[in-house]
PDB file of C-alpha atoms in Angstrom:
ATOM      1  CA  ASN A1360     120.956  96.610 104.857  1.00  0.00           C
ATOM      2  CA  LEU A1361     121.372  95.196 101.417  1.00  0.00           C
ATOM      3  CA  ILE A1362     124.375  93.057 102.293  1.00  0.00           C
ATOM      4  CA  PRO A1363     124.083  91.239 105.630  1.00  0.00           C
ATOM      5  CA  CYS A1364     127.082  92.279 107.688  1.00  0.00           C
ATOM      6  CA  CYS A1365     127.144  90.021 110.705  1.00  0.00           C
ATOM      7  CA  SER A1366     130.283  87.927 110.981  1.00  0.00           C
ATOM      8  CA  LEU A1367     128.417  84.718 110.197  1.00  0.00           C
ATOM      9  CA  CYS A1368     126.991  86.080 106.934  1.00  0.00           C
ATOM     10  CA  ASN A1369     130.042  88.089 105.974  1.00  0.00           C
ATOM     11  CA  THR A1370     132.765  85.618 106.903  1.00  0.00           C
ATOM     12  CA  VAL A1371     131.143  82.251 106.246  1.00  0.00           C
ATOM     13  CA  LEU A1372     129.449  83.211 103.001  1.00  0.00           C
ATOM     14  CA  LYS A1373     132.424  85.158 101.710  1.00  0.00           C
ATOM     15  CA  GLY A1374     134.882  82.503 102.789  1.00  0.00           C
ATOM     16  CA  ILE A1375     137.968  82.495 100.586  1.00  0.00           C
ATOM     17  CA  LYS A1376     136.122  83.707  97.492  1.00  0.00           C
ATOM     18  CA  GLN A1377     137.820  86.596  95.718  1.00  0.00           C
ATOM     19  CA  PHE A1378     135.767  89.775  95.434  1.00  0.00           C
ATOM     20  CA  SER A1379     136.560  92.829  93.362  1.00  0.00           C
ATOM     21  CA  MET A1380     134.818  96.020  92.304  1.00  0.00           C
ATOM     22  CA  ASP A1381     134.727  94.640  88.745  1.00  0.00           C
ATOM     23  CA  THR A1382     132.796  91.512  89.652  1.00  0.00           C
ATOM     24  CA  HIS A1383     130.724  92.409  92.728  1.00  0.00           C
ATOM     25  CA  LEU A1384     128.882  95.298  94.313  1.00  0.00           C
ATOM     26  CA  HIS A1385     130.358  97.392  97.044  1.00  0.00           C
ATOM     27  CA  PRO A1386     127.450  97.968  99.449  1.00  0.00           C
ATOM     28  CA  TYR A1387     128.420 101.555 100.199  1.00  0.00           C
ATOM     29  CA  LEU A1388     129.876 102.742  96.905  1.00  0.00           C
ATOM     30  CA  ASN A1389     127.521 101.281  94.297  1.00  0.00           C
ATOM     31  CA  LYS A1390     124.146 102.959  94.196  1.00  0.00           C
ATOM     32  CA  VAL A1391     121.903 100.098  93.063  1.00  0.00           C
ATOM     33  CA  ILE A1392     118.965 100.745  95.338  1.00  0.00           C
ATOM     34  CA  THR A1393     116.637 101.483  92.415  1.00  0.00           C
ATOM     35  CA  ASP A1394     117.917  98.625  90.222  1.00  0.00           C
ATOM     36  CA  PHE A1395     115.817  96.014  92.029  1.00  0.00           C
ATOM     37  CA  ASN A1396     112.889  95.672  94.399  1.00  0.00           C
ATOM     38  CA  PHE A1397     111.873  93.211  97.031  1.00  0.00           C
ATOM     39  CA  ASN A1398     108.411  91.746  96.749  1.00  0.00           C
ATOM     40  CA  TYR A1399     106.644  88.709  98.141  1.00  0.00           C
ATOM     41  CA  ASP A1400     104.423  85.813  97.147  1.00  0.00           C
ATOM     42  CA  TYR A1401     101.843  84.806  99.731  1.00  0.00           C
ATOM     43  CA  SER A1402     100.148  81.405  99.899  1.00  0.00           C
ATOM     44  CA  VAL A1403      96.829  81.631 101.734  1.00  0.00           C
ATOM     45  CA  GLU A1404      96.476  77.838 102.015  1.00  0.00           C
ATOM     46  CA  GLU A1405      99.815  77.450 103.772  1.00  0.00           C
ATOM     47  CA  ASP A1406      99.790  80.893 105.423  1.00  0.00           C
ATOM     48  CA  GLU A1407     103.376  81.280 104.200  1.00  0.00           C
ATOM     49  CA  LEU A1408     105.175  83.810 102.116  1.00  0.00           C
ATOM     50  CA  GLU A1409     108.338  83.936 100.078  1.00  0.00           C
ATOM     51  CA  VAL A1410     110.489  87.022  99.623  1.00  0.00           C
ATOM     52  CA  LEU A1411     111.151  87.712  95.937  1.00  0.00           C
ATOM     53  CA  ILE A1412     113.691  89.922  94.192  1.00  0.00           C
ATOM     54  CA  GLU A1413     112.582  91.741  91.057  1.00  0.00           C
ATOM     55  CA  PRO A1414     113.363  91.920  88.289  1.00  0.00           C
ATOM     56  CA  LYS A1415     114.264  88.266  88.073  1.00  0.00           C
ATOM     57  CA  LYS A1416     116.981  89.047  85.514  1.00  0.00           C
ATOM     58  CA  LEU A1417     119.422  91.363  87.257  1.00  0.00           C
ATOM     59  CA  PRO A1418     122.608  92.957  85.909  1.00  0.00           C
ATOM     60  CA  ILE A1419     125.478  90.478  86.313  1.00  0.00           C
ATOM     61  CA  ARG A1420     127.330  92.290  89.156  1.00  0.00           C
ATOM     62  CA  ILE A1421     124.139  92.531  91.192  1.00  0.00           C
ATOM     63  CA  LYS A1422     123.192  88.910  90.473  1.00  0.00           C
ATOM     64  CA  ARG A1423     126.682  87.636  91.338  1.00  0.00           C
ATOM     65  CA  SER A1424     126.703  89.584  94.600  1.00  0.00           C
ATOM     66  CA  PHE A1425     123.189  88.417  95.520  1.00  0.00           C
ATOM     67  CA  ASP A1426     124.084  84.808  94.695  1.00  0.00           C
ATOM     68  CA  ASP A1427     127.414  84.814  96.557  1.00  0.00           C
ATOM     69  CA  PHE A1428     125.921  86.418  99.657  1.00  0.00           C
ATOM     70  CA  LYS A1429     122.749  84.300  99.402  1.00  0.00           C
ATOM     71  CA  ILE A1430     120.642  87.445  99.704  1.00  0.00           C
ATOM     72  CA  LYS A1431     117.349  85.780  98.762  1.00  0.00           C
ATOM     73  CA  ASP A1432     117.918  82.911 101.226  1.00  0.00           C
ATOM     74  CA  ILE A1433     118.887  85.260 104.044  1.00  0.00           C
ATOM     75  CA  TYR A1434     115.928  87.544 103.466  1.00  0.00           C
ATOM     76  CA  ASN A1435     113.613  84.536 103.334  1.00  0.00           C
ATOM     77  CA  ALA A1436     115.003  83.411 106.690  1.00  0.00           C
ATOM     78  CA  HIS A1437     113.648  86.739 107.996  1.00  0.00           C
ATOM     79  CA  ARG A1438     110.318  86.647 106.185  1.00  0.00           C
ATOM     80  CA  SER A1439     108.548  87.318 109.485  1.00  0.00           C
ATOM     81  CA  GLU A1440     109.507  90.981 108.888  1.00  0.00           C
ATOM     82  CA  VAL A1441     107.376  90.919 105.719  1.00  0.00           C
ATOM     83  CA  LYS A1442     104.578  88.949 107.339  1.00  0.00           C
ATOM     84  CA  ASP A1443     104.344  91.600 110.072  1.00  0.00           C
ATOM     85  CA  LEU A1444     103.842  94.266 107.402  1.00  0.00           C
ATOM     86  CA  VAL A1445     101.205  92.163 105.587  1.00  0.00           C
ATOM     87  CA  ASN A1446      99.370  91.651 108.892  1.00  0.00           C
ATOM     88  CA  LEU A1447      99.593  95.367 109.601  1.00  0.00           C
ATOM     89  CA  LYS A1448      97.931  96.044 106.258  1.00  0.00           C
ATOM     90  CA  LYS A1449      95.166  93.538 107.044  1.00  0.00           C
ATOM     91  CA  ALA A1450      94.551  94.970 110.512  1.00  0.00           C
ATOM     92  CA  PHE A1451      94.553  98.670 109.678  1.00  0.00           C
ATOM     93  CA  SER A1452      93.283 100.959 106.981  1.00  0.00           C
ATOM     94  CA  ASP A1453      95.382 102.556 104.249  1.00  0.00           C
ATOM     95  CA  ASN A1454      95.851 105.732 106.251  1.00  0.00           C
ATOM     96  CA  TYR A1455      97.268 103.989 109.306  1.00  0.00           C
ATOM     97  CA  LEU A1456      99.892 106.629 110.112  1.00  0.00           C
ATOM     98  CA  SER A1457      97.360 109.449 109.876  1.00  0.00           C
ATOM     99  CA  ILE A1458      94.993 107.676 112.250  1.00  0.00           C
ATOM    100  CA  LEU A1459      97.836 106.850 114.619  1.00  0.00           C
ATOM    101  CA  SER A1460      98.988 110.456 114.603  1.00  0.00           C
ATOM    102  CA  SER A1461      95.619 112.148 115.036  1.00  0.00           C
ATOM    103  CA  GLN A1462      93.650 109.701 117.169  1.00  0.00           C
ATOM    104  CA  VAL A1463      96.208 107.796 119.201  1.00  0.00           C
ATOM    105  CA  LEU A1464      99.158 110.102 119.724  1.00  0.00           C
ATOM    106  CA  GLY A1465      97.043 113.245 119.938  1.00  0.00           C
ATOM    107  CA  GLU A1466      99.152 115.888 121.654  1.00  0.00           C
ATOM    108  CA  VAL A1467     102.431 113.987 121.411  1.00  0.00           C
ATOM    109  CA  GLU A1468     104.737 115.935 119.137  1.00  0.00           C
ATOM    110  CA  ILE A1469     106.425 113.615 116.684  1.00  0.00           C
ATOM    111  CA  SER A1470     107.269 114.158 113.043  1.00  0.00           C
ATOM    112  CA  GLN A1471     105.863 111.947 110.291  1.00  0.00           C
ATOM    113  CA  LYS A1472     109.378 110.663 109.564  1.00  0.00           C
ATOM    114  CA  GLU A1473     109.987 109.766 113.221  1.00  0.00           C
ATOM    115  CA  MET A1474     106.630 108.025 113.424  1.00  0.00           C
ATOM    116  CA  TYR A1475     107.333 106.122 110.213  1.00  0.00           C
ATOM    117  CA  ARG A1476     110.681 104.920 111.610  1.00  0.00           C
ATOM    118  CA  MET A1477     109.177 103.880 114.938  1.00  0.00           C
ATOM    119  CA  VAL A1478     106.140 102.088 113.488  1.00  0.00           C
ATOM    120  CA  PHE A1479     107.806 100.326 110.561  1.00  0.00           C
ATOM    121  CA  GLY A1480     111.367  99.993 111.857  1.00  0.00           C
ATOM    122  CA  THR A1481     112.903 101.644 108.829  1.00  0.00           C
ATOM    123  CA  TYR A1482     113.676 105.015 107.317  1.00  0.00           C
ATOM    124  CA  TYR A1483     111.736 106.610 104.488  1.00  0.00           C
ATOM    125  CA  GLU A1484     114.702 108.380 102.893  1.00  0.00           C
ATOM    126  CA  ASP A1485     116.925 106.372 100.529  1.00  0.00           C
ATOM    127  CA  GLU A1486     120.092 107.862 101.983  1.00  0.00           C
ATOM    128  CA  LYS A1487     119.223 106.489 105.433  1.00  0.00           C
ATOM    129  CA  LEU A1488     118.234 102.939 104.496  1.00  0.00           C
ATOM    130  CA  HIS A1489     121.608 101.567 105.560  1.00  0.00           C
ATOM    131  CA  PHE A1490     121.008 102.620 109.180  1.00  0.00           C
ATOM    132  CA  ARG A1491     118.457  99.864 109.949  1.00  0.00           C
ATOM    133  CA  PRO A1492     118.383  96.148 109.034  1.00  0.00           C
ATOM    134  CA  PHE A1493     116.043  95.159 106.208  1.00  0.00           C
ATOM    135  CA  SER A1494     115.148  98.773 105.446  1.00  0.00           C
ATOM    136  CA  LYS A1495     114.969  98.406 101.676  1.00  0.00           C
ATOM    137  CA  LEU A1496     112.963  95.201 102.020  1.00  0.00           C
ATOM    138  CA  LYS A1497     110.497  96.879 104.361  1.00  0.00           C
ATOM    139  CA  ARG A1498     110.161 100.002 102.280  1.00  0.00           C
ATOM    140  CA  ASP A1499     109.591  98.024  99.076  1.00  0.00           C
ATOM    141  CA  ILE A1500     106.928  95.890 100.780  1.00  0.00           C
ATOM    142  CA  LEU A1501     105.245  98.944 102.326  1.00  0.00           C
ATOM    143  CA  GLN A1502     105.026 100.420  98.828  1.00  0.00           C
ATOM    144  CA  GLU A1503     103.702  97.154  97.373  1.00  0.00           C
ATOM    145  CA  LEU A1504     100.998  97.053 100.062  1.00  0.00           C
ATOM    146  CA  ASN A1505     100.137 100.706  99.313  1.00  0.00           C
ATOM    147  CA  ILE A1506     100.835 101.643 102.924  1.00  0.00           C
ATOM    148  CA  ILE A1507     103.218 104.281 101.626  1.00  0.00           C
ATOM    149  CA  ASP A1508     103.428 105.948  98.222  1.00  0.00           C
ATOM    150  CA  LYS A1509     105.787 104.515  95.643  1.00  0.00           C
ATOM    151  CA  LYS A1510     108.860 106.658  95.070  1.00  0.00           C
ATOM    152  CA  LYS A1511     109.136 108.173  91.645  1.00  0.00           C
TER     153      LYS A1511
END
């Protein structure tokens, strides 16, 4: 999800603020998925990471929506999702899914897309990212870690 939708995030953060299609994004109508990327900054000394949004200078409607819904703060509250992916990269080689498929699953019939969803908790296809929480975040980080290829 790009916009957290639980009642706490949606109701408390939105409050009495006025929203319109001219000033803010509509999470299902505006296709902004390629206008920004999630990334992270990792501090080895503190063993901590921070979720970043790039580019830092976003178009005004995206920035206003991100600011009003505290997207960066909310995603940083769930930075363990990113840390899990970083640890996965450290623990396994670049061709993790291939090894999992050929050496671990063996005869189990499962498609690459199903395996991707089960292992990483997200979908590979852009049009399905809204089905699972933090899907864009996870996909962007998986690409940054070179676990999956960057989309063109």
